[in-house]
C-alpha angles and dihedrals in degrees: 000000000000091000091049092048090049090052092048089052090052090049088077087077089057089057092046090053090047091052093048090050091046091053092051092045095047095059093058094058102045090101092051101059114205088212087074088072100055126121114204101166093134133132130226122258124184111240101207088219110117111240094020118093100196143358124219127190113202112213103209100183131046114255090008113164112241098170095107093053092043092051091051092050094045090055086064095041092248115155118208142183117225111223116200108144097134106061089117112039117190114253093239090059092047094051092045100049111017123093141150086287102040108046124189086262092057092042088055088054093050095046091047094052094047093046092053092049092051091047092050093050090049091051097042094248105155107184127027139174112226118202126182117214094257092059121120132192118243096172140005105299090219087076084079090071097072092042091052091049091051093046092048092051095046095047095036088235095308099128129104111182133025115188112213094216138051097239143339109277130219105253093226103037106022091228116142117259109211128183116248103212123164093209093051104046094181125038093205144004131207111261110160134357103289095004132086134189107247120215099172138348144151127252135039100207094132136003142138116240126194130217091260091049092052091050093050093049093049092046090052092053092049090076106018142058110185098184090229136116115274096251091056092049096056097070091047093061109104117246094001102146108215127186135171139198118250095221120050115253098160120004141150117298113261142159129226093194118108109263116249125220110254091214137026099203093120091053091047090055087069093054123086105278099177132039118238113257097025119131123197145144119262140177104260090225086078089060092054099090137151087259090057098041087143089073088071090064091052091046092054093050093046093047092051091048094047093048092043095240102170104210138132089216099078091045092051093047092052091044096048096048090053094043094051094041109041103000091239094296127126127164104200108065093013112242124165123180131012097274089060092051093045094048093048092049094049089049090051092051092052091046093052090047091055104033104019119219115340107227092199088072106048123183112254117235130176126236091275093054096254112147112242094193142344100079091148091055091045092053094046095047089049089055091047092043094229129134125254131214118238136191122207114231128181119244140061098293125218123338114280113273101192128160088250091055092049089051102041103028103029101028095226110179117261093236090063094045090051093052092047089050092050092052090045090053092051093050099045113064092192093067127107135178116246114203113197104195122213093269089064099037095095088059094051095121092052089043091054090051090053093047092049090049092062101026141338132289105221101179137350139190142173119242122195113205136196122216089270090046092054092056093046091047091055090049089049101049094040094045110149094028112128095224099058090089131202142252088282090071094028090245090281094163092048089051090052091050091048090052090054097044095042110036107185096241091053097038093056092055105033135044127216109264113222123199130188097216129192117203131168097229139010089240092060090048088055091051089052091048093052091048090053092048091050090051095049094042091208102109124230091336093073100067142003130197120186122236109226143026095251088060089048091057094047094047094043091052090061104034093048094051121076093205089056092051090050089049092053091049094050103034116120118218098231126147113247105165097183092055093049091050090050090052090054088050092050093050089051090047093054094042096049098044135056094258128141104224089211089064097057129069133182115237144193119346096020089058089060090045091053089054088052094245099122142335123263135228096210143009112244119193135186114209146183095199121067114259118236116249091253095061095109091058086068091053089252120143127192112238094185092106088062097049091109088076090065122086092220129060120248098260093049090054095045102041107025106083090208088071103049143036134207130241121174087351092301126116120242127187108256116265090238092058091046091051092049091048091051092047092051092047090044100189120159091255090049092055091053090051091048090057089053092049094047090053091063 
């Protein structure tokens, strides 16, 4: 509880940052008044609630079912008007007003409220009950009449808003969710029997608003845009007199029943999946599991051998994982020393190339599908993309060879674990990247328990980020999201999101915790994410999980590569339009041609452009694969003829992660290698570039 209270205290900084950002954002939109985008083509409906002239229900989502709310209202003879004018918002409005904070959903809410207020003022409707579609009746809404009469008499008509509930309730638990703001110590204060003065609160599911309240809200929006949800704007409006009832009459819909898991896949994984004695063919990717993480090392070695990648990296990775794990000793078949292991593995690879998988020697698995042996064959068949035959044996199988075991028991270096995790992520399409932001870091043990309840943590690492790194990390993990922005708007929405996810006081003391997470379905991953957010009590800024496998591969490439992390931490946010156009061209080039993106790497000037040091006049690439004849039409130039300037051979640059970094899912030659190349070449232009690099 003390940790949670400390975190809640720190959350005030999150609000301060939000307010600062809101102030900056609001000034840029004063000239473009959001009131110009309202739609108030409504019609008046009598409410049948004494003291209330009309009732409006705002439908926030297209095709949303309102039958439950309508039935509740009809039981009390309350007539309503459904308002749903903003299901399709023009793109110009979306780009002007939406952000990482105000989504299209929340913009719909704001526009709907403002449109109704303007309509009511035009029609002379003085007092209205506003319901959002997730509202639910707790009592007869006509009980509001006496409360309104009492409030009106006591305040002499000087009231603007009366909330019809005591607080906003958590949808799953029904518990009140109350803002924790340092500058508003109390969210409400007793005023009359049954009524309190409200200073701040969450939620706008149901409230009565007066004519004066509607005027004040519209006047506020004439000159300001706070870039906040509607409920958080209301208590920032000067001299808006807000009250609330002490006992819920109408509130947001919630359940007090314990939530049920929507799926039981994780539980089923502990049941017997295979019957003892069965033999069958299977895709080897199903045998690459977190318990047999060692198979990733064999896969990397086999892939490099099969594709003729001439590096020392894959040999060292294979060697180190065996040395730290079993000290180069195996009893059956007997192998002693690394040369014996290496020779046997190379022989196996050639045999599988020539004869394919021999079904007379199946791989043994246990009833849960865990491979008991055959990790070299699993890795090789994965690289060859051919099936393997398995035989189900009873028993526990081999000891667990997890990434955690390799780190904590066998002291395998992090650079090897990261590369194995990256290849694992590319192979398994049910993997995602979980980012536990600094606000949730102190709960990491509990978070890991939650994640392992719904899926499996394969690998994890801590990443420390600078201010620049925080922004780049947000751009990385939310890649593909419309709101992240571009250099045209200076990534203002991404900056705001970074300020929320990485408050300075938390960022300086806690890293972001990254998990490679394997989960059966996207739906289960969402359940796990919501459970983590509930635990951390810090909203969306506590954890992020990506949505699809393509994002997993892009994120994993960067977070499991130390050069990429260093790049994020040092990158300067400068506008280099030519470089960004070239990057678009390169993505199109790779997407429209049969090119393996792992066999191409950007070199020289574009590396400096990626770091934000200067723009570039061309996009030079070094490559293992042949380039199609049309490559120059994409402004791509082959730099292979100039490889002799580099201190490393082509394959070592392309396939040794110590020699490259990733940006937008594309490989770049490491900044250290570029600097060394320029120093060795020592032209006048190179010396200028070296000064730029050294200033990082």
